[in-house]
C-alpha positions as semicolon CSV with decimal commas, in nm:
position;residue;x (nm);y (nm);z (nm)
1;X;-1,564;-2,305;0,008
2;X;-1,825;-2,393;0,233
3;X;-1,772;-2,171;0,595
4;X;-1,697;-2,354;0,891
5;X;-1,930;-2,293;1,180
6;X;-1,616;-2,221;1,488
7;X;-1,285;-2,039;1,546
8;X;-0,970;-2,223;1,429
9;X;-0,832;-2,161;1,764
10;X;-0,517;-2,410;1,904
11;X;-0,484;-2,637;1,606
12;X;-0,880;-2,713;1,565
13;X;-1,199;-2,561;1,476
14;X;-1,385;-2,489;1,743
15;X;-1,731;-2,394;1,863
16;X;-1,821;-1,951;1,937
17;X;-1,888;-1,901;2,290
18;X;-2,172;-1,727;2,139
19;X;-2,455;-1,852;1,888
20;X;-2,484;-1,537;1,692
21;X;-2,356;-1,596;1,294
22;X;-2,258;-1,255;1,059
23;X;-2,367;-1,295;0,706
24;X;-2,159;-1,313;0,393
25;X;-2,268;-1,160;0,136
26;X;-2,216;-1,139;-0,254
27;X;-2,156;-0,802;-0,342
28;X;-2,265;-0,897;-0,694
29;X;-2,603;-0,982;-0,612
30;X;-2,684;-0,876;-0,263
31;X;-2,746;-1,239;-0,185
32;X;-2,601;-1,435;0,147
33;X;-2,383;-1,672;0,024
34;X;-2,309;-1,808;0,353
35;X;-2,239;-1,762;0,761
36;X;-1,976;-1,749;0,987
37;X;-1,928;-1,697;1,382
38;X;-1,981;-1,348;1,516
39;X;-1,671;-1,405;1,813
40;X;-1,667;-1,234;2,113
41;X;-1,442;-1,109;2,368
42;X;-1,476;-1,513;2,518
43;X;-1,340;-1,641;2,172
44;X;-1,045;-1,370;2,171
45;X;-0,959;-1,485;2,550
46;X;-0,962;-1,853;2,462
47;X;-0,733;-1,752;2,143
48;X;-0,460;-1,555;2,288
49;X;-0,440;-1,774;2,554
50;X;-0,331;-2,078;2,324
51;X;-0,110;-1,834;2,158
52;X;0,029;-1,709;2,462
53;X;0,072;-2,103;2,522
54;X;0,228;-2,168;2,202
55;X;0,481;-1,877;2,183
56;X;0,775;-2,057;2,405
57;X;0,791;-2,372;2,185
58;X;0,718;-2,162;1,859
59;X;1,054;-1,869;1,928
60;X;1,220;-2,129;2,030
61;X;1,198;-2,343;1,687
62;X;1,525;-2,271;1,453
63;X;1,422;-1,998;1,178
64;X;1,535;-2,316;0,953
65;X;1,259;-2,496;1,048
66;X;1,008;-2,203;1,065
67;X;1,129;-2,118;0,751
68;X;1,063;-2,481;0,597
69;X;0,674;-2,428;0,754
70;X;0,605;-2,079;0,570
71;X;0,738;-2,292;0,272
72;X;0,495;-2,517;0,327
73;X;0,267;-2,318;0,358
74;X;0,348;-2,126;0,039
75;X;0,295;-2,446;-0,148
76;X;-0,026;-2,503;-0,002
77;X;-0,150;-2,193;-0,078
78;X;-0,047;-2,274;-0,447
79;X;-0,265;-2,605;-0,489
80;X;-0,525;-2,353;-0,351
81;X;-0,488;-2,092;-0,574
82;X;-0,833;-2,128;-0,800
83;X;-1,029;-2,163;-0,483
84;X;-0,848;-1,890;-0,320
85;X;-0,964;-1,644;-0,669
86;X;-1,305;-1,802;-0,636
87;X;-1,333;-1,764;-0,262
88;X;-1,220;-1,363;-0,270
89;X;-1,462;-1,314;-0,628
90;X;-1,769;-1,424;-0,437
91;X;-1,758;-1,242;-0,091
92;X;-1,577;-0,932;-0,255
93;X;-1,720;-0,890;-0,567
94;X;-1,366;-0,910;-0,734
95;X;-1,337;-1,008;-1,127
96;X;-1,239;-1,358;-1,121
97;X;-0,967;-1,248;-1,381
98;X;-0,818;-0,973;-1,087
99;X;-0,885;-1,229;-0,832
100;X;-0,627;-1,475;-0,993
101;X;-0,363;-1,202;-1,084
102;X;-0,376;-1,007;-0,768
103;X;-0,559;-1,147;-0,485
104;X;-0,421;-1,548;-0,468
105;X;-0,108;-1,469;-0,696
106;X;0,048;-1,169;-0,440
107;X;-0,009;-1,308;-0,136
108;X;0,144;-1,658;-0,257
109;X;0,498;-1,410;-0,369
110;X;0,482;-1,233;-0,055
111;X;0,439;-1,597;0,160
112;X;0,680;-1,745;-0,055
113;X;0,940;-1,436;0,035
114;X;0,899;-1,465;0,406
115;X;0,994;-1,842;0,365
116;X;1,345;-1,723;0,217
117;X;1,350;-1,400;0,464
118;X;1,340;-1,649;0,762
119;X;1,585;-1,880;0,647
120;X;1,882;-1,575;0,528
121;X;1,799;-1,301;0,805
122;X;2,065;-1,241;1,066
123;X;1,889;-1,256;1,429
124;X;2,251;-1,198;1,603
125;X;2,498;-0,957;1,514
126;X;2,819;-0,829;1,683
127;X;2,830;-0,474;1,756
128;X;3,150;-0,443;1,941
129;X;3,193;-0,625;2,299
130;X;2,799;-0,678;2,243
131;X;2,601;-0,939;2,118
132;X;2,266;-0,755;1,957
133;X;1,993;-1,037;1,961
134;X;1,686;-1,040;1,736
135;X;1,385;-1,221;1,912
136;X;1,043;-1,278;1,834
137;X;0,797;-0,968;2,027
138;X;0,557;-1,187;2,148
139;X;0,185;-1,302;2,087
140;X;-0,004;-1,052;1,769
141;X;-0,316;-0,948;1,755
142;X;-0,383;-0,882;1,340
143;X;-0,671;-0,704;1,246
144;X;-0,720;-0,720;0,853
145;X;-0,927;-0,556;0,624
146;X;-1,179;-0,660;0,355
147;X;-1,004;-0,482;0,034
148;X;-0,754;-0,738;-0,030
149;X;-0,819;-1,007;0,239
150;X;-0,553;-1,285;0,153
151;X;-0,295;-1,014;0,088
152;X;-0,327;-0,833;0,403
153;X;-0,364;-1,172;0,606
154;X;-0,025;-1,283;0,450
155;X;0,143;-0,970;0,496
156;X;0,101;-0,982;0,856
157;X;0,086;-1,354;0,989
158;X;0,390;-1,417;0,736
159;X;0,611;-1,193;0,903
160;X;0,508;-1,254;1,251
161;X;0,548;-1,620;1,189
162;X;0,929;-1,622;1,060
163;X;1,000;-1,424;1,376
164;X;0,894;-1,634;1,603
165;X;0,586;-1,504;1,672
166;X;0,235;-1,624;1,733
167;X;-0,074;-1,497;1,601
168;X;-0,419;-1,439;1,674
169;X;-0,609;-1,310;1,355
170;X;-0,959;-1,102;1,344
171;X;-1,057;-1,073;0,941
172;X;-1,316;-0,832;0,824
173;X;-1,632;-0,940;0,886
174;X;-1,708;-0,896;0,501
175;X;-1,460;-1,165;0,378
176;X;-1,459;-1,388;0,651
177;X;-1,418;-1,680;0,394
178;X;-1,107;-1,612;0,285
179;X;-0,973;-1,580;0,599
180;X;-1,119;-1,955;0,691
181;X;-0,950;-2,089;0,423
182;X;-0,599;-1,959;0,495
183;X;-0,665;-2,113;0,827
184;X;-0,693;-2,424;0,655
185;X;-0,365;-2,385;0,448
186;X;-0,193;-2,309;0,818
187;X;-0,324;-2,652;0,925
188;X;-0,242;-2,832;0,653
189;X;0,101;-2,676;0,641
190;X;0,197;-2,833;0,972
191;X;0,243;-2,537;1,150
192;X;0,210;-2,651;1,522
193;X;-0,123;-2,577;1,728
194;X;-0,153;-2,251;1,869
195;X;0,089;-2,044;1,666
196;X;-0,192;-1,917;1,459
197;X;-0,561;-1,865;1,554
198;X;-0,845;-1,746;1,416
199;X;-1,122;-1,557;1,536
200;X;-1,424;-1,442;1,253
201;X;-1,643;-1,115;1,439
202;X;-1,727;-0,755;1,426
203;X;-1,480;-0,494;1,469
204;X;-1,645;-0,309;1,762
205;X;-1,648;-0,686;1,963
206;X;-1,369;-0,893;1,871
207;X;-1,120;-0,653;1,733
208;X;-1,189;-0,426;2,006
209;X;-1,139;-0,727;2,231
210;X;-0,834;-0,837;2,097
211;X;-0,640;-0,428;2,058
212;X;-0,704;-0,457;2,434
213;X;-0,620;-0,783;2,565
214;X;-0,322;-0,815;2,794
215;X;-0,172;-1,080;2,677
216;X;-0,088;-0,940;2,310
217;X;0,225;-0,774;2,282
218;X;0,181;-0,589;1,960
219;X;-0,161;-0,523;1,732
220;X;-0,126;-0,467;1,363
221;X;-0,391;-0,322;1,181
222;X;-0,483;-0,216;0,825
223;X;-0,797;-0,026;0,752
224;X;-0,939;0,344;0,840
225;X;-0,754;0,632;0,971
226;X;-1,044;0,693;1,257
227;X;-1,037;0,339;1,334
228;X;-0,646;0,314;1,337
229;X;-0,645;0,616;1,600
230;X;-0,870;0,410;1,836
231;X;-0,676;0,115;1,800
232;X;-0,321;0,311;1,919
233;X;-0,508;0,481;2,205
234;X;-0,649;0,142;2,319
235;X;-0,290;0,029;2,291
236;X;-0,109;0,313;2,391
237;X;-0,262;0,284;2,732
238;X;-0,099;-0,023;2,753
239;X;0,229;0,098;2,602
240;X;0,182;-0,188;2,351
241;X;0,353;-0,163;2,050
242;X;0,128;-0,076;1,724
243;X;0,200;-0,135;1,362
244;X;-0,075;0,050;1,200
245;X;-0,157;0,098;0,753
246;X;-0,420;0,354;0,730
247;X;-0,528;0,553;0,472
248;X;-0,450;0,720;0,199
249;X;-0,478;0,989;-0,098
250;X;-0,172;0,954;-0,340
251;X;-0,075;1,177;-0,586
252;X;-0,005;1,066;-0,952
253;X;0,221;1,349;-1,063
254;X;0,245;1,388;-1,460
255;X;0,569;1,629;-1,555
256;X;0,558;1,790;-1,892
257;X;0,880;1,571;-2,022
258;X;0,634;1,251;-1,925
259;X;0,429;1,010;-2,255
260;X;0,159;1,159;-2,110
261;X;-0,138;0,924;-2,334
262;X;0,055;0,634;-2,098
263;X;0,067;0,847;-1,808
264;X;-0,277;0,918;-1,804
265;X;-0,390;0,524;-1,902
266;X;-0,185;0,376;-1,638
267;X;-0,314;0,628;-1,367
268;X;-0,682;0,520;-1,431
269;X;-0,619;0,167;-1,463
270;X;-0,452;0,210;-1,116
271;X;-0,740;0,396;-0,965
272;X;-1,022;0,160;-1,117
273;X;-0,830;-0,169;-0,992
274;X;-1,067;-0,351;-0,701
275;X;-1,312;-0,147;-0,775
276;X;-1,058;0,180;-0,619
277;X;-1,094;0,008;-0,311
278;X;-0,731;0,033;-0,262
279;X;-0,535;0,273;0,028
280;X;-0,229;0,312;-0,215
281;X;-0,444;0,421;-0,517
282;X;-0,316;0,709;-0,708
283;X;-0,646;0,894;-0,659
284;X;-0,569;1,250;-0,762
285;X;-0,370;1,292;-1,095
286;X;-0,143;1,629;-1,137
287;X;-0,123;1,762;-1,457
288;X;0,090;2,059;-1,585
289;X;-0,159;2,305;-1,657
290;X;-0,022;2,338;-2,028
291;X;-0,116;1,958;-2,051
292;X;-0,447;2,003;-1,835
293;X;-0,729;1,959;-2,145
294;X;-0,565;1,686;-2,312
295;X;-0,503;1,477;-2,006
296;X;-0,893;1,511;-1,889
297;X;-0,986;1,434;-2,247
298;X;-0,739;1,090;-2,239
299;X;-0,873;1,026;-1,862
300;X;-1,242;1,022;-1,967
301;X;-1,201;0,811;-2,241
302;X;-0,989;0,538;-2,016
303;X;-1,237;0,561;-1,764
304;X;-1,539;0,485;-2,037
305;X;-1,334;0,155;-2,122
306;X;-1,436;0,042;-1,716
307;X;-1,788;0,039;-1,693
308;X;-1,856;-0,307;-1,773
309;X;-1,482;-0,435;-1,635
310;X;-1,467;-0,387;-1,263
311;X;-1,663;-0,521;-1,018
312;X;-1,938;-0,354;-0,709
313;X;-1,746;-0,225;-0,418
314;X;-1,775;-0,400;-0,107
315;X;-2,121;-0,339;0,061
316;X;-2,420;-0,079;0,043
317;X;-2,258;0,130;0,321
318;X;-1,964;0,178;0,110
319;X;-2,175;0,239;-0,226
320;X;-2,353;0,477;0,000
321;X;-2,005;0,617;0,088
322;X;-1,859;0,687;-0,239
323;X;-2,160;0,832;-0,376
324;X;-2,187;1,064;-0,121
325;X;-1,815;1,170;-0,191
326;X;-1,933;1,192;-0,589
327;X;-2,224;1,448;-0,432
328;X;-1,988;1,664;-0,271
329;X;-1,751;1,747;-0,581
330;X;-2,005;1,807;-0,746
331;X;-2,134;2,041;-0,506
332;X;-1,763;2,186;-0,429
333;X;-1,809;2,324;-0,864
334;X;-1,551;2,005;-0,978
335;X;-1,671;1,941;-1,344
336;X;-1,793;1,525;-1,398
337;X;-1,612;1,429;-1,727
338;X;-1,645;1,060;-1,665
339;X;-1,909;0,833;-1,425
340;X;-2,111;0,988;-1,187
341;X;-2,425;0,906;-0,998
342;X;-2,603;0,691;-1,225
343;X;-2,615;0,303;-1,138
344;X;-2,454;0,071;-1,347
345;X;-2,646;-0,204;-1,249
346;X;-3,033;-0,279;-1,079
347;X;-2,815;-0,480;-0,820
348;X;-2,538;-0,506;-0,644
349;X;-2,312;-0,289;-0,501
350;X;-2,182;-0,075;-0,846
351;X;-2,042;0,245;-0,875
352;X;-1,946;0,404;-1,254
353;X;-1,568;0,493;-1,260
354;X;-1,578;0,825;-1,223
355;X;-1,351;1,096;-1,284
356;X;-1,345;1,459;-1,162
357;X;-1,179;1,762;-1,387
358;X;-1,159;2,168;-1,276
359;X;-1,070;2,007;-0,917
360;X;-0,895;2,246;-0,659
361;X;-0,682;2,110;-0,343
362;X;-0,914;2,238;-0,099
363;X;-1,212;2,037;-0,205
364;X;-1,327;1,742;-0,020
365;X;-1,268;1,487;-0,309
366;X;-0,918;1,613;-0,276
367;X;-0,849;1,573;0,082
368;X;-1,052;1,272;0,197
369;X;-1,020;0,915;0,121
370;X;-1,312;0,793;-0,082
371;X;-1,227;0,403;-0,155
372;X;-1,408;0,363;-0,448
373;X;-1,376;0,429;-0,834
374;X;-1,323;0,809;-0,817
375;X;-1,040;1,001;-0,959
376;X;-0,949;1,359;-0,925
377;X;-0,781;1,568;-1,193
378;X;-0,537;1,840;-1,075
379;X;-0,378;2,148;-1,234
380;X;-0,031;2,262;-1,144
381;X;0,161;2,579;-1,255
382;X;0,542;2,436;-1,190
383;X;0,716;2,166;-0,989
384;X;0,732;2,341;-0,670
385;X;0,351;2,400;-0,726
386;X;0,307;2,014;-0,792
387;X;0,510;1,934;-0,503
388;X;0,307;2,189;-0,214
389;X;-0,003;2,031;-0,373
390;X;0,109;1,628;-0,365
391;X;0,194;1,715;-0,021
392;X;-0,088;1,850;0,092
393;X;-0,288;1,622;0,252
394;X;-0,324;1,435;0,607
395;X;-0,185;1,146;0,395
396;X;0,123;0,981;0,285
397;X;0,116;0,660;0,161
398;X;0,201;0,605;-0,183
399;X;0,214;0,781;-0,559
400;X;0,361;0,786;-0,881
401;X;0,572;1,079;-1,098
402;X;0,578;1,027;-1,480
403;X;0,895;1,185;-1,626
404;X;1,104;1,171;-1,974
405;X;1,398;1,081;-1,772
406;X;1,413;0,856;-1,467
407;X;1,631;1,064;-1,289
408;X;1,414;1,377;-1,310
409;X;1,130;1,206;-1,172
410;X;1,320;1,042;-0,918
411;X;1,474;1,398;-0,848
412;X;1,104;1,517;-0,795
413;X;0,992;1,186;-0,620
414;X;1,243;1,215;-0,331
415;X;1,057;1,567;-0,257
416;X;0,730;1,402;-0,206
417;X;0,602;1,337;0,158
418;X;0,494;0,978;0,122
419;X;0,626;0,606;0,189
420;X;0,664;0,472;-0,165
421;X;0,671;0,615;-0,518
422;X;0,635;0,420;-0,844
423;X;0,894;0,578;-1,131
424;X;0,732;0,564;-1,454
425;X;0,489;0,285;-1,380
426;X;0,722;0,080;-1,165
427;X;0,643;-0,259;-1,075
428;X;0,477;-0,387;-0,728
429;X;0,787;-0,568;-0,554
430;X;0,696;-0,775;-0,244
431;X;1,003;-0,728;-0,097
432;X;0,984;-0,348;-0,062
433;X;0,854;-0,185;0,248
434;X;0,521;-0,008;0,220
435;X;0,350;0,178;0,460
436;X;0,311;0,518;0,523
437;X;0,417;0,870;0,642
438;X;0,164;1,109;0,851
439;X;-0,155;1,006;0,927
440;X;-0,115;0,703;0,667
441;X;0,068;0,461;0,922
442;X;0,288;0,373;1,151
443;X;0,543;0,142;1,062
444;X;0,640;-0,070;0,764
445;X;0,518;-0,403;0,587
446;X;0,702;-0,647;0,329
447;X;1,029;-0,768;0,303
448;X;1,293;-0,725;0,612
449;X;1,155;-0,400;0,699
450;X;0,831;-0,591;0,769
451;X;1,003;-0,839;0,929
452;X;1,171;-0,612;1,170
453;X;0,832;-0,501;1,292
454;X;0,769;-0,828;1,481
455;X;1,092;-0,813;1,664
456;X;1,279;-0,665;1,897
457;X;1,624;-0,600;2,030
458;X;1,835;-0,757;2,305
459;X;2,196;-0,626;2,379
460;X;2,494;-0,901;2,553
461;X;2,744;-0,693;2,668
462;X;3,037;-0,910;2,699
């Protein structure tokens, strides 16, 4: 799509107060594929102030109708669905293949769920001689992040949306495109002027412009853990409420009962997909130590099968980034069985899938998020070993255990200190709540749980 040169602020697209423009670039070739408006605090004013103007006539619509919008919109964002892959493959970097399974087909489920969600959930229940109203918190500030940028647009302005909520959105400045071209779908969906607006710009301006502004009632924001702690301070001072999806080092935990040649194949896939650049990514497998040779032999060999099949990460800083990370287990004495430092490619933003064996808990490539193509390969001696060492990070958001018997890995699963666990492989469902526990998040996304994150609670005592 070609970028539009204003904010999509009250219903129309609209010039930046200022004349500045931030590049978008193909991560493919390095090349600028286009511009978009580098907002400022003036754009984020003139924003939440529509939205602020918008939210009476918006909480007050019937969930019916707002429900019959997000449909709507749904089915706009189906007739969009190549352009959406094409969009997200050219300022990401994604495989066009990935880019038409993941990023236009999940969003599109989880859009399409929060058009059912609106029309089924209960705003009013009786608790006794009270009434216990549901109602919309107010005007939202959503910050999103480049990795998946439809997905994490949806996941927020969705929910916000069925519950009456309006919404001011600040994309990453690295897939601004995408972010255009929802705003597009919103307008062509009919949803009324004002109840969403859109405001392309750096994180330092206009995100730290719109975490502070007085008149949003809640900011929810996906990316960093140091960035998520600045946001909640910035908020906290205002004793607005925060919905926050931050980072993350999950543990892939193999137990000896497990098919471990599928264990092992499914657990790289997962850490290769986007490129790794993925919070929930199952970036340090745990192997019984009995099990430990054969499962670094089966990971190497799955991670050889990548090298031509994923795309660059996002930018150079983040190349930069995850090479670094590579640097340090290799200076921390973790053995390189797969990948390394080498580059893939004269251009672009590559990174060989990489994949770490002899690594010990206390090393940096164990501890830190590194958001790329790296995966760490564990020992453990017995379950409660697994568990002290799947636990033992800052982090809590997501992570698989691989058992002969779903109940013994479920059994070990509910030990683990993290906000969702896949059971043998389980399947993404977009009606689950995901976020994390620790310093992974604060608060939950999907389904009602996500829902109930953009309301709150007023009790009629009667």
């Amino acid at each position: 799509m070609k970028a539009h040169d204003g904010m999509y602020i009250d219903g129309a697209w609209r010039p930046a107060a200022s004349g500045e423009t931030i590049d978008v670039v193909n991560p493919v070739d390095e090349q600028v594929i286009d511009r978009v408006p580098a907002g400022n605090a003036e754009d984020v004013d003139t924003a939440v102030r529509a939205a602020r103007a918008a939210l009476p006539g918006w909480a007050a619509t019937p969930p019916a109708q707002r429900a019959a919008l997000l449909g709507a919109l749904k089915d706009v964002l189906v007739s969009r669905k190549d352009e959406i892959a094409e969009t997200v493959t050219a300022e990401l970097g994604s495989p066009l293949a990935f880019s038409q399974a993941v990023h236009a087909a999940v969003p599109i489920a989880v859009a399409g769920s929060y058009a059912e969600l609106a029309a089924t959930h209960a705003f009013e229940e009786k608790v006794g001689n009270s009434t216990v109203h549901q109602e919309p918190i107010g005007v939202v500030g959503a910050i999103t992040p480049w990795n998946y940028p439809l997905h994490q647009i949806v996941a927020k302005v969705a929910p916000a949306l069925a519950a009456g909520c309006t919404v001011v959105l600040k994309p990453a400045e690295d897939t601004p495109l995408t972010a255009q071209l929802f705003a597009e779908a919103v307008d062509e969906a009919g949803i009324p002027a004002g109840v969403f607006n859109l405001v392309t710009g750096l994180g330092p301006i206009a995100g730290q412009a719109l975490a502070e502004h007085p008149g949003v009632d809640l900011v929810s924001f996906t990316g960093s853990t140091a960035v998520g702690r600045q946001i909640a301070a910035t908020a906290g001072a205002a004793i607005k409420k925060v919905a926050l999806e931050l980072g993350g080092k999950s543990a892939n935990v193999i137990l000896p009962s497990a098919d471990l040649a599928k264990a092992v194949n499914v657990g790289v896939a997962n850490v290769m997909s986007n490129s790794g650049q993925t919070c929930s990514a199952w970036t340090r497998m745990l192997v019984h130590r009995d099990q430990y040779d054969e499962a670094v032999r089966l990971a190497a060999t799955a991670a050889a099968k990548y090298g031509d099949r994923i795309g660059p990460v996002v930018n150079a800083k983040q190349q930069a980034r995850v090479r670094s990370y590579i640097e340090k287990g290799v200076a921390e004495g973790a053995r390189l069985v797969a990948g390394g430092l080498e580059h893939p490619s004269p251009q672009g933003y590559f990174v060989a899938p990489t994949v770490f064996a002899d690594v010990t808990p206390d090393m940096t490539i164990a501890q830190e998020e590194i958001f790329g193509p790296v995966l760490s390969i564990l020992p453990y001696d017995d379950e409660d070993d697994a568990v002290r060492i799947a636990n033992g990070t800052v982090y809590g958001l997501a992570g698989a255990v691989w058992a002969g018997e779903e109940a013994e890995a479920v059994a070990f699963a509910r030990r683990l200190e993290t906000g969702q666990v896949d059971i043998n492989g389980g399947r993404f469902n977009p009606r689950a709540p995901f976020g994390g526990y620790k310093q992974s998040g604060v608060g939950r996304e999907l389904g009602a749980h996500g829902l109930a994150e953009y309301l709150q609670t007023k009790s009629l005592q009667f």
